[in-house]
Short mmCIF file of C-alpha atoms in Angstrom, two decimals:
data_model
loop_
_atom_site.label_atom_id
_atom_site.label_comp_id
_atom_site.label_asym_id
_atom_site.label_seq_id
_atom_site.Cartn_x
_atom_site.Cartn_y
_atom_site.Cartn_z
CA MET A 232 92.13 -10.49 -53.94
CA GLU A 233 88.73 -8.88 -54.33
CA LEU A 234 87.54 -7.06 -57.45
CA VAL A 235 85.65 -3.91 -56.45
CA CYS A 236 83.68 -2.32 -59.29
CA PRO A 237 81.91 1.01 -59.71
CA ALA A 238 78.12 1.24 -59.77
CA GLY A 239 76.99 4.72 -60.73
CA ASN A 240 73.45 3.52 -61.35
CA LEU A 241 71.38 0.34 -61.42
CA PRO A 242 72.37 -0.81 -64.96
CA SER A 243 76.05 -0.38 -64.01
CA LEU A 244 75.54 -2.27 -60.76
CA LYS A 245 73.99 -5.15 -62.66
CA ALA A 246 76.78 -5.01 -65.25
CA ALA A 247 79.40 -5.22 -62.50
CA VAL A 248 77.62 -8.08 -60.73
CA ASP A 249 77.05 -10.01 -63.98
CA ASN A 250 80.65 -9.63 -65.10
CA GLY A 251 82.49 -10.89 -62.07
CA ALA A 252 82.74 -8.17 -59.44
CA ASP A 253 83.25 -9.44 -55.89
CA ALA A 254 81.94 -6.14 -54.57
CA VAL A 255 80.34 -3.00 -55.96
CA TYR A 256 80.56 0.50 -54.57
CA PHE A 257 77.82 3.05 -54.94
CA GLY A 258 76.42 6.22 -53.41
CA PHE A 259 73.32 8.16 -52.53
CA ARG A 260 71.99 10.67 -55.01
CA ASP A 261 73.54 13.78 -53.45
CA ASP A 262 76.80 15.42 -52.41
CA THR A 263 77.53 12.85 -49.68
CA ASN A 264 79.75 10.97 -52.15
CA ALA A 265 82.60 11.91 -54.43
CA ARG A 266 80.78 11.21 -57.71
CA HIS A 267 78.02 13.77 -57.29
CA PHE A 268 77.16 13.97 -60.98
CA ALA A 269 73.83 14.87 -62.56
CA GLY A 270 71.69 11.79 -63.14
CA LEU A 271 74.08 9.49 -61.29
CA ASN A 272 73.73 7.44 -58.11
CA PHE A 273 70.82 5.84 -56.33
CA GLY A 274 67.46 6.97 -55.04
CA PRO A 275 65.74 4.72 -52.45
CA ALA A 276 63.84 2.45 -54.89
CA LYS A 277 66.77 1.74 -57.22
CA MET A 278 69.04 1.27 -54.25
CA ALA A 279 66.74 -1.39 -52.77
CA GLU A 280 66.60 -3.12 -56.13
CA GLY A 281 70.37 -2.94 -56.56
CA ILE A 282 71.04 -4.30 -53.10
CA LYS A 283 68.67 -7.19 -53.72
CA TYR A 284 70.30 -7.94 -57.09
CA ALA A 285 73.81 -8.02 -55.65
CA ARG A 286 72.82 -9.96 -52.53
CA GLN A 287 71.08 -12.70 -54.50
CA ARG A 288 74.30 -13.20 -56.45
CA GLY A 289 76.65 -13.11 -53.48
CA VAL A 290 78.25 -9.78 -54.36
CA LYS A 291 79.19 -7.39 -51.55
CA LEU A 292 77.97 -3.80 -51.34
CA PHE A 293 80.14 -0.89 -50.26
CA LEU A 294 78.47 2.46 -49.82
CA ALA A 295 80.60 5.52 -50.58
CA LEU A 296 79.96 8.35 -48.14
CA ASN A 297 83.28 9.95 -48.79
CA THR A 298 82.88 13.70 -48.96
CA TYR A 299 83.38 16.14 -46.11
CA PRO A 300 80.33 17.57 -44.32
CA GLN A 301 80.38 21.10 -42.98
CA PRO A 302 78.59 22.49 -39.95
CA GLY A 303 75.61 23.67 -42.03
CA ASN A 304 74.92 20.29 -43.58
CA TRP A 305 76.33 17.81 -41.07
CA SER A 306 72.93 16.26 -40.34
CA ARG A 307 72.57 14.93 -43.89
CA TRP A 308 75.80 12.95 -43.61
CA GLN A 309 74.68 11.68 -40.23
CA GLN A 310 71.36 10.52 -41.72
CA ALA A 311 73.24 8.92 -44.61
CA VAL A 312 75.35 6.90 -42.16
CA ASP A 313 72.19 5.76 -40.36
CA GLN A 314 70.59 4.84 -43.68
CA ALA A 315 73.66 2.85 -44.71
CA ALA A 316 73.51 0.94 -41.44
CA ASP A 317 69.78 0.27 -41.94
CA LEU A 318 70.42 -0.98 -45.47
CA GLY A 319 72.92 -3.45 -44.06
CA VAL A 320 75.68 -2.67 -46.52
CA ASP A 321 78.85 -4.70 -46.17
CA ALA A 322 80.95 -1.60 -45.62
CA LEU A 323 80.77 2.15 -45.50
CA ILE A 324 83.54 3.95 -47.38
CA ALA A 325 84.22 7.21 -45.54
CA ALA A 326 86.94 9.84 -45.36
CA ASP A 327 85.86 12.48 -42.87
CA ILE A 328 86.94 11.98 -39.28
CA GLY A 329 83.61 13.27 -37.99
CA VAL A 330 81.69 10.82 -40.18
CA LEU A 331 83.96 7.92 -39.19
CA ASP A 332 83.63 8.87 -35.53
CA TYR A 333 79.86 9.04 -35.72
CA ALA A 334 79.59 5.74 -37.61
CA ALA A 335 81.95 3.93 -35.23
CA GLU A 336 80.10 5.18 -32.17
CA LYS A 337 76.52 4.83 -33.38
CA HIS A 338 76.87 1.69 -35.48
CA PRO A 339 79.74 -0.38 -34.09
CA GLY A 340 78.71 -3.34 -36.24
CA LEU A 341 79.09 -1.41 -39.48
CA ASN A 342 82.33 -2.17 -41.32
CA LEU A 343 84.31 0.94 -42.15
CA HIS A 344 86.61 1.31 -45.12
CA LEU A 345 88.83 4.36 -45.23
CA SER A 346 88.17 6.20 -48.48
CA VAL A 347 90.91 7.23 -50.87
CA GLN A 348 89.63 10.76 -50.18
CA SER A 349 91.23 10.63 -46.73
CA SER A 350 94.68 10.96 -48.36
CA ALA A 351 96.16 8.25 -46.13
CA THR A 352 99.39 7.17 -47.80
CA ASN A 353 101.34 5.68 -44.90
CA TYR A 354 100.82 3.05 -42.23
CA GLU A 355 101.12 5.52 -39.34
CA ALA A 356 98.00 7.25 -40.68
CA LEU A 357 96.23 3.91 -41.12
CA GLN A 358 97.08 3.04 -37.53
CA PHE A 359 95.37 6.25 -36.40
CA TYR A 360 92.14 5.38 -38.22
CA MET A 361 92.33 1.80 -36.97
CA ASP A 362 92.89 2.83 -33.34
CA HIS A 363 90.12 5.40 -33.28
CA PHE A 364 87.45 4.07 -35.60
CA GLY A 365 88.30 0.39 -36.07
CA ILE A 366 88.51 0.63 -39.85
CA LYS A 367 88.74 -2.75 -41.57
CA ARG A 368 90.27 -1.61 -44.83
CA ALA A 369 91.95 1.41 -46.39
CA VAL A 370 91.91 2.50 -50.01
CA LEU A 371 95.29 4.01 -50.87
CA PRO A 372 95.60 7.20 -52.90
CA ARG A 373 97.09 6.72 -56.35
CA VAL A 374 100.39 8.27 -55.37
CA PRO A 375 102.71 5.65 -53.80
CA SER A 376 105.05 3.56 -55.94
CA LEU A 377 104.65 -0.21 -56.11
CA GLY A 378 107.47 -0.64 -53.59
CA GLN A 379 105.82 1.81 -51.24
CA VAL A 380 102.46 0.05 -51.57
CA LYS A 381 104.18 -3.18 -50.60
CA HIS A 382 105.76 -1.51 -47.59
CA VAL A 383 102.43 -0.02 -46.47
CA VAL A 384 100.72 -3.41 -46.78
CA GLU A 385 103.48 -5.11 -44.74
CA SER A 386 103.11 -2.64 -41.89
CA SER A 387 99.40 -1.87 -42.18
CA PRO A 388 97.07 -2.86 -39.35
CA VAL A 389 94.22 -3.22 -41.86
CA GLU A 390 93.51 -4.61 -45.33
CA VAL A 391 94.70 -2.47 -48.20
CA GLU A 392 92.78 -1.79 -51.39
CA VAL A 393 94.39 -0.07 -54.37
CA PHE A 394 93.16 1.37 -57.63
CA GLY A 395 93.78 -0.94 -60.56
CA PHE A 396 92.15 0.82 -63.44
CA GLY A 397 90.42 4.07 -64.39
CA SER A 398 90.78 7.78 -64.86
CA LEU A 399 93.84 9.24 -63.25
CA CYS A 400 94.50 12.67 -61.78
CA VAL A 401 97.75 14.34 -60.85
CA MET A 402 96.62 15.37 -57.40
CA VAL A 403 96.54 13.56 -54.08
CA GLU A 404 92.98 12.47 -53.49
CA GLY A 405 91.19 14.53 -50.87
CA ARG A 406 93.55 17.45 -51.24
CA CYS A 407 92.68 18.97 -54.60
CA ILE A 408 90.86 22.27 -54.66
CA LEU A 409 91.97 23.33 -58.13
CA SER A 410 88.44 23.53 -59.57
CA SER A 411 87.21 25.61 -56.64
CA TYR A 412 89.10 28.61 -58.02
CA ALA A 413 86.65 28.75 -60.93
CA THR A 414 83.56 27.07 -59.53
CA GLY A 415 83.63 27.94 -55.85
CA ARG A 416 83.13 24.25 -55.12
CA SER A 417 85.56 21.45 -54.52
CA PRO A 418 85.45 17.66 -54.74
CA ASN A 419 85.89 17.41 -50.96
CA THR A 420 82.70 19.24 -50.09
CA TYR A 421 80.62 19.03 -53.27
CA GLY A 422 81.67 15.65 -54.61
CA ALA A 423 82.69 16.71 -58.13
CA CYS A 424 85.52 18.62 -59.81
CA SER A 425 83.20 19.97 -62.47
CA PRO A 426 79.70 20.77 -61.22
CA ALA A 427 77.32 20.42 -64.19
CA SER A 428 76.02 23.94 -63.57
CA HIS A 429 79.50 25.33 -64.23
CA VAL A 430 80.24 23.42 -67.44
CA GLU A 431 79.53 25.06 -70.75
CA TRP A 432 80.03 23.66 -74.25
CA LYS A 433 79.86 25.94 -77.27
CA GLU A 434 80.32 25.27 -80.99
CA THR A 435 82.54 27.92 -82.55
CA PRO A 436 84.23 28.24 -85.95
CA GLN A 437 87.48 27.19 -84.18
CA GLY A 438 85.91 24.03 -82.75
CA LEU A 439 83.95 22.90 -79.71
CA GLU A 440 84.90 25.05 -76.74
CA THR A 441 84.62 23.77 -73.19
CA ARG A 442 84.43 26.19 -70.31
CA LEU A 443 84.45 25.54 -66.60
CA GLY A 444 83.20 28.39 -64.47
CA GLY A 445 83.61 30.66 -67.51
CA VAL A 446 87.26 29.69 -68.04
CA LEU A 447 88.14 28.21 -71.43
CA ILE A 448 89.83 24.87 -70.72
CA GLU A 449 89.62 22.99 -74.03
CA ARG A 450 88.97 23.48 -77.73
CA THR A 451 88.39 20.31 -79.72
CA GLY A 452 88.33 20.09 -83.49
CA LYS A 453 86.01 18.01 -85.64
CA GLY A 454 86.46 14.30 -85.08
CA GLU A 455 88.21 14.81 -81.76
CA THR A 456 86.59 13.61 -78.57
CA ALA A 457 85.91 16.15 -75.84
CA GLY A 458 86.98 14.66 -72.51
CA TYR A 459 85.59 15.15 -69.04
CA PRO A 460 86.01 18.88 -68.40
CA THR A 461 88.52 19.31 -65.60
CA PHE A 462 91.23 21.89 -65.16
CA CYS A 463 93.97 19.35 -64.66
CA LYS A 464 93.27 17.82 -68.06
CA GLY A 465 92.58 21.04 -69.93
CA SER A 466 94.79 22.56 -72.64
CA PHE A 467 96.54 25.78 -71.80
CA CYS A 468 98.83 28.18 -73.63
CA VAL A 469 102.20 28.11 -71.89
CA GLY A 470 105.23 29.80 -73.40
CA GLY A 471 103.44 30.13 -76.73
CA ASN A 472 102.50 26.42 -76.92
CA THR A 473 98.99 25.16 -76.31
CA TYR A 474 98.97 21.69 -74.80
CA HIS A 475 97.89 19.60 -71.79
CA ALA A 476 100.18 21.62 -69.56
CA ILE A 477 99.21 19.93 -66.28
CA GLU A 478 98.33 16.39 -67.27
CA GLU A 479 97.44 14.53 -70.44
CA PRO A 480 94.12 12.75 -70.23
CA THR A 481 95.06 9.18 -69.38
CA SER A 482 93.89 6.18 -67.42
CA LEU A 483 95.68 4.08 -64.87
CA ASN A 484 96.06 0.46 -65.87
CA THR A 485 97.86 -1.97 -63.56
CA LEU A 486 97.14 -5.26 -65.38
CA GLU A 487 100.86 -5.56 -66.01
CA ILE A 488 101.83 -5.46 -62.32
CA LEU A 489 98.95 -7.59 -61.03
CA PRO A 490 101.27 -10.43 -59.87
CA GLN A 491 103.30 -7.94 -57.83
CA LEU A 492 100.17 -6.44 -56.27
CA LEU A 493 98.94 -9.93 -55.41
CA ASP A 494 102.34 -10.84 -53.99
CA ALA A 495 102.43 -7.62 -51.97
CA GLY A 496 99.31 -8.75 -50.16
CA VAL A 497 96.91 -6.19 -51.59
CA SER A 498 93.40 -7.29 -50.54
CA ALA A 499 91.36 -5.66 -53.25
CA ILE A 500 91.61 -3.96 -56.62
CA LYS A 501 89.32 -1.03 -57.19
CA ILE A 502 88.07 0.00 -60.61
CA GLU A 503 87.38 3.71 -60.99
CA GLY A 504 84.42 5.00 -62.95
CA ARG A 505 81.04 5.43 -61.32
CA GLN A 506 80.47 8.21 -63.86
CA ARG A 507 81.09 5.84 -66.78
CA SER A 508 78.54 3.82 -68.77
CA PRO A 509 77.26 0.32 -67.93
CA VAL A 510 79.08 -0.86 -71.07
CA TYR A 511 82.37 0.39 -69.62
CA VAL A 512 81.66 -1.29 -66.30
CA ALA A 513 80.79 -4.59 -67.99
CA GLN A 514 83.90 -4.57 -70.18
CA VAL A 515 86.33 -3.57 -67.47
CA ALA A 516 84.85 -5.91 -64.85
CA ARG A 517 84.96 -8.86 -67.25
CA ILE A 518 88.60 -8.26 -68.19
CA TRP A 519 89.72 -7.74 -64.61
CA ARG A 520 87.83 -10.81 -63.42
CA ALA A 521 89.66 -12.88 -66.05
CA ALA A 522 92.99 -11.25 -65.18
CA ILE A 523 92.71 -11.75 -61.42
CA ASP A 524 91.62 -15.37 -61.88
CA ALA A 525 94.49 -16.04 -64.29
CA CYS A 526 96.97 -14.37 -61.98
CA LYS A 527 95.80 -16.30 -58.93
CA ARG A 528 95.94 -19.60 -60.84
CA ASP A 529 99.49 -19.12 -62.04
CA PRO A 530 101.17 -15.86 -61.02
CA GLN A 531 104.55 -16.97 -62.43
CA HIS A 532 103.27 -17.26 -65.97
CA TYR A 533 100.61 -14.59 -65.84
CA LYS A 534 100.75 -12.07 -68.66
CA PRO A 535 98.02 -9.62 -69.61
CA GLN A 536 96.42 -10.73 -72.87
CA ALA A 537 96.81 -8.41 -75.83
CA ASP A 538 93.06 -8.18 -76.36
CA TRP A 539 92.53 -7.17 -72.71
CA LEU A 540 94.98 -4.33 -73.11
CA ALA A 541 93.49 -3.25 -76.42
CA GLU A 542 89.98 -3.23 -75.02
CA LEU A 543 90.96 -1.32 -71.89
CA GLY A 544 92.92 1.13 -74.04
CA LYS A 545 89.76 1.94 -75.96
CA VAL A 546 87.78 2.87 -72.85
CA SER A 547 90.66 4.86 -71.33
CA GLU A 548 90.78 8.61 -71.10
CA GLY A 549 92.65 9.98 -74.09
CA THR A 550 92.73 6.29 -75.20
CA GLN A 551 96.02 5.85 -73.40
CA THR A 552 97.04 4.14 -70.19
CA THR A 553 99.86 4.43 -67.69
CA LEU A 554 101.15 2.67 -64.59
CA GLY A 555 101.06 6.09 -62.95
CA ALA A 556 102.97 6.46 -59.70
CA TYR A 557 103.29 2.68 -59.25
CA SER A 558 106.19 2.69 -61.70
CA ARG A 559 109.16 4.90 -60.89
CA PRO A 560 112.03 3.40 -62.85
CA TRP A 561 114.28 6.35 -62.02
CA GLN A 562 114.26 5.56 -58.29
CA MET B 702 89.23 41.12 -21.24
CA SER B 703 90.62 41.33 -24.73
CA VAL B 704 93.25 38.91 -25.99
CA GLN B 705 96.17 40.32 -27.90
CA PRO B 706 96.28 38.46 -31.22
CA LYS B 707 99.60 36.90 -32.14
CA LEU B 708 101.24 37.05 -35.53
CA SER B 709 102.45 33.77 -37.01
CA LEU B 710 104.57 33.08 -40.08
CA GLY B 711 103.96 29.91 -42.11
CA PRO B 712 106.69 27.58 -43.34
CA ILE B 713 108.51 28.46 -46.56
CA LEU B 714 106.67 26.70 -49.37
CA TYR B 715 109.29 27.57 -52.00
CA TYR B 716 112.52 25.85 -52.87
CA TRP B 717 114.99 28.49 -51.84
CA SER B 718 118.74 28.07 -51.57
CA LYS B 719 120.13 27.38 -48.12
CA GLU B 720 121.68 30.85 -48.03
CA ASP B 721 118.36 32.48 -48.86
CA VAL B 722 116.57 30.49 -46.18
CA LEU B 723 119.13 31.36 -43.52
CA ALA B 724 119.15 35.03 -44.54
CA PHE B 725 115.36 35.08 -44.47
CA TYR B 726 115.20 33.76 -40.93
CA GLU B 727 117.90 36.21 -39.81
CA ARG B 728 115.39 38.90 -40.75
CA VAL B 729 112.49 36.99 -39.18
CA ALA B 730 114.40 36.88 -35.89
CA ASP B 731 114.35 40.69 -35.85
CA SER B 732 110.75 40.98 -37.02
CA PRO B 733 107.61 41.49 -34.90
CA VAL B 734 106.40 37.96 -35.75
CA ASP B 735 105.47 35.97 -32.61
CA ILE B 736 105.20 32.40 -33.95
CA VAL B 737 107.38 30.87 -36.66
CA TYR B 738 106.44 27.64 -38.47
CA LEU B 739 109.64 26.05 -39.59
CA GLY B 740 110.62 23.19 -41.87
CA GLU B 741 109.92 21.42 -45.14
CA SER B 742 106.23 20.67 -45.64
CA VAL B 743 106.02 20.34 -49.41
CA CYS B 744 108.52 17.84 -50.78
CA SER B 745 110.95 15.42 -49.16
CA LYS B 746 113.29 15.68 -52.13
CA ARG B 747 114.15 19.21 -51.09
CA ASN B 748 117.06 18.63 -48.80
CA LEU B 749 119.30 21.67 -49.05
CA LEU B 750 118.60 22.05 -45.36
CA LYS B 751 118.93 18.86 -43.33
CA LEU B 752 116.74 18.23 -40.34
CA ASP B 753 119.59 19.23 -38.06
CA ASP B 754 119.80 22.57 -39.89
CA TRP B 755 116.14 23.16 -39.18
CA PHE B 756 116.59 22.27 -35.49
CA GLU B 757 119.52 24.69 -35.34
CA LEU B 758 117.38 27.41 -36.90
CA ALA B 759 114.63 26.61 -34.42
CA ASP B 760 117.03 27.12 -31.51
CA LYS B 761 118.23 30.44 -32.93
CA LEU B 762 114.70 31.73 -33.42
CA ALA B 763 113.66 30.53 -29.98
CA ALA B 764 116.67 32.34 -28.51
CA ALA B 765 115.45 35.46 -30.31
CA GLY B 766 112.16 35.12 -28.45
CA LYS B 767 110.08 33.43 -31.12
CA GLU B 768 107.64 30.63 -30.46
CA VAL B 769 108.75 27.93 -32.88
CA VAL B 770 106.50 25.25 -34.39
CA LEU B 771 108.10 22.50 -36.45
CA SER B 772 106.15 21.88 -39.65
CA SER B 773 106.05 18.40 -41.11
CA LEU B 774 105.51 16.96 -44.59
CA ALA B 775 102.06 17.03 -46.18
CA LEU B 776 102.55 13.76 -48.04
CA LEU B 777 104.40 10.83 -46.51
CA GLU B 778 105.13 7.76 -48.56
CA ALA B 779 108.66 6.42 -48.03
CA GLU B 780 109.97 4.96 -44.79
CA SER B 781 112.77 7.56 -44.85
CA GLU B 782 110.09 10.26 -44.69
CA LEU B 783 108.44 8.55 -41.72
CA LYS B 784 111.81 8.32 -39.98
CA ARG B 785 112.29 12.07 -40.36
CA LEU B 786 108.74 12.62 -39.14
CA ARG B 787 109.41 10.50 -36.04
CA ARG B 788 112.44 12.64 -35.24
CA ILE B 789 110.34 15.79 -35.55
CA CYS B 790 107.50 14.38 -33.48
CA SER B 791 109.74 13.02 -30.76
CA ASN B 792 111.44 16.36 -30.07
CA ASP B 793 110.53 17.55 -26.59
CA THR B 794 111.19 21.25 -27.09
CA TYR B 795 108.95 22.49 -29.86
CA LEU B 796 105.33 22.13 -30.85
CA VAL B 797 104.73 20.23 -34.11
CA GLU B 798 102.45 21.14 -37.00
CA ALA B 799 100.90 17.87 -38.23
CA ASN B 800 100.22 18.03 -41.94
CA ASP B 801 99.31 14.38 -42.38
CA MET B 802 97.30 11.95 -40.26
CA GLY B 803 100.49 9.94 -39.76
CA ALA B 804 101.85 12.90 -37.82
CA VAL B 805 98.58 13.23 -35.90
CA HIS B 806 98.98 9.59 -34.90
CA LEU B 807 102.54 10.12 -33.72
CA MET B 808 101.57 13.21 -31.72
CA GLN B 809 98.75 11.54 -29.81
CA GLY B 810 98.64 12.47 -26.16
CA ARG B 811 100.64 15.66 -26.68
CA PRO B 812 99.55 19.08 -27.86
CA PHE B 813 100.15 19.80 -31.55
CA VAL B 814 98.94 22.08 -34.31
CA VAL B 815 96.79 20.69 -37.14
CA GLY B 816 98.10 22.01 -40.44
CA HIS B 817 96.11 23.10 -43.45
CA SER B 818 96.52 19.88 -45.42
CA VAL B 819 94.62 17.88 -42.81
CA ASN B 820 90.94 17.94 -43.70
CA VAL B 821 89.01 19.53 -40.86
CA TYR B 822 85.57 20.57 -42.09
CA ASN B 823 83.33 20.16 -39.07
CA ASP B 824 83.32 20.29 -35.29
CA ARG B 825 82.94 16.54 -34.86
CA THR B 826 86.37 16.19 -36.49
CA GLY B 827 87.89 18.50 -33.90
#
C-alpha cells in the first residue's frame, strides 16, 4: 500500500519525501490542476528541483492535471500533458476525457491515473476509462462506504487509491458548482472553490467577517480560527439559528480502518492538502508512514496510537475528524 | 431548410409521492412536449416508484406519442444500483440518458444521451 502525499510547493515536496511518502503529487502553477491557489504549485525551476529531490530518494512523482479544459483554453492542457511526458513523471492524474484521450494517444508510455475529479465511483465507470485510455489506477471520490470500496476494488480492472486523510467536503468530487453561483468560477474549470480574488476578510465590531463573491459566509469572534472560506463550510442563518448549515468544518481520518482498507486491496492512500503548510505535510506523512508500516507488519493487532490521533486532530479542519462516508453504521 | 426544434422535459428531480408522479405524467401525456426524460436520477433510496412502474409509464407516454428517454442515476455506488442500471441500459425500446460514466460504459456501441452530470467541457471529450 503506497502513501501518496501532497506537494503544494518545494518545501512541502521535500517534507513529504523526508517523512516517508512513497509518492508525491503536485501541479503546474495555473488552472490545469484542482489546487489553483495563489502562491501554490510549481514553476519550471522549482519543478525540476523537486523532481530531482524525489528521484534521488526513490519517491514517485504524480502530476495532477485534473481540471477540465474548455474550447478556448484547450491548448494549455495539451501543452501541460506534453510537458508532463517530457518531465518523465511516474503518472499523470487526469479527469477530463479529452485530456485522457490526448495523453493516451500522444504519449502511450505515460501512466495515467484517473483523478478523483472524474467522479468515478463504480467499477463499470473504471472499466470505461481502462478500455479507452488504459488507466493504471483510479482515485475514488470520498463518497462510497468501506463495504462499497471493497466491492469496487474486487471488481476493478485497475488499482484503486482512496483518500485517507484531509479536508472533507459534502459534495461528489468533480460535480460541485456551488461556489460558481457567487464567483462565476467552479473547481472543475478554475481549480479552486474560492478564487483569491473573490475572498474578502473584514474586521468589524461583531468579529472577522469572511465574504466570498460579496456573500457573507462566516463571522468569527476573537480567539476563533477562520477556516478556508467555502460555501459548504460557511455559517448560515436557517430557521432563526446561525450554524454550519451545510457541513461542519472537519477532516477525514481513516487511521482507524486502515487494516480494512489494506485487506480490501486498496493500492494507495492519498493525503489531501496541497494548500496546507510544509509542517502539516511533514506531520501527516510521518504519522501515516508509521501507521501503514505498523499495519502491514501486524494488521491483527494494529491500533492507531493515541498521539497519532491527537496530532492529526490538531491539524484537522475545525480540529475534528470523521470517517466520513466510509462508516455507515445505519446500513 | 429549417429544423423544427423539439421540446423536451427533464426527469423529476423532486421526491414526489407516487400519486403526484402519475398525475403529473397524465398531464404530460396531453401536453405539447415532444421528448420526456423519465426515471430517478437523484437518489437510489427514493423507491416509491419501482423500475417496473417507470417502464409502465414509459409505455403509456410512448403510446401517447412521446419520445421517451430513460434517465439513470447520477451517482452509482452499490451493486443494487448497478443492477438497476443494467436493466435500464439493456432495454431495447427506449433511449437512455447516461448520467454516470458507468452508464456510458454499458451503453457503448448504441446511441444514448449524455446527461448533465457527465462532465463534457470540450470537443475532444465528445
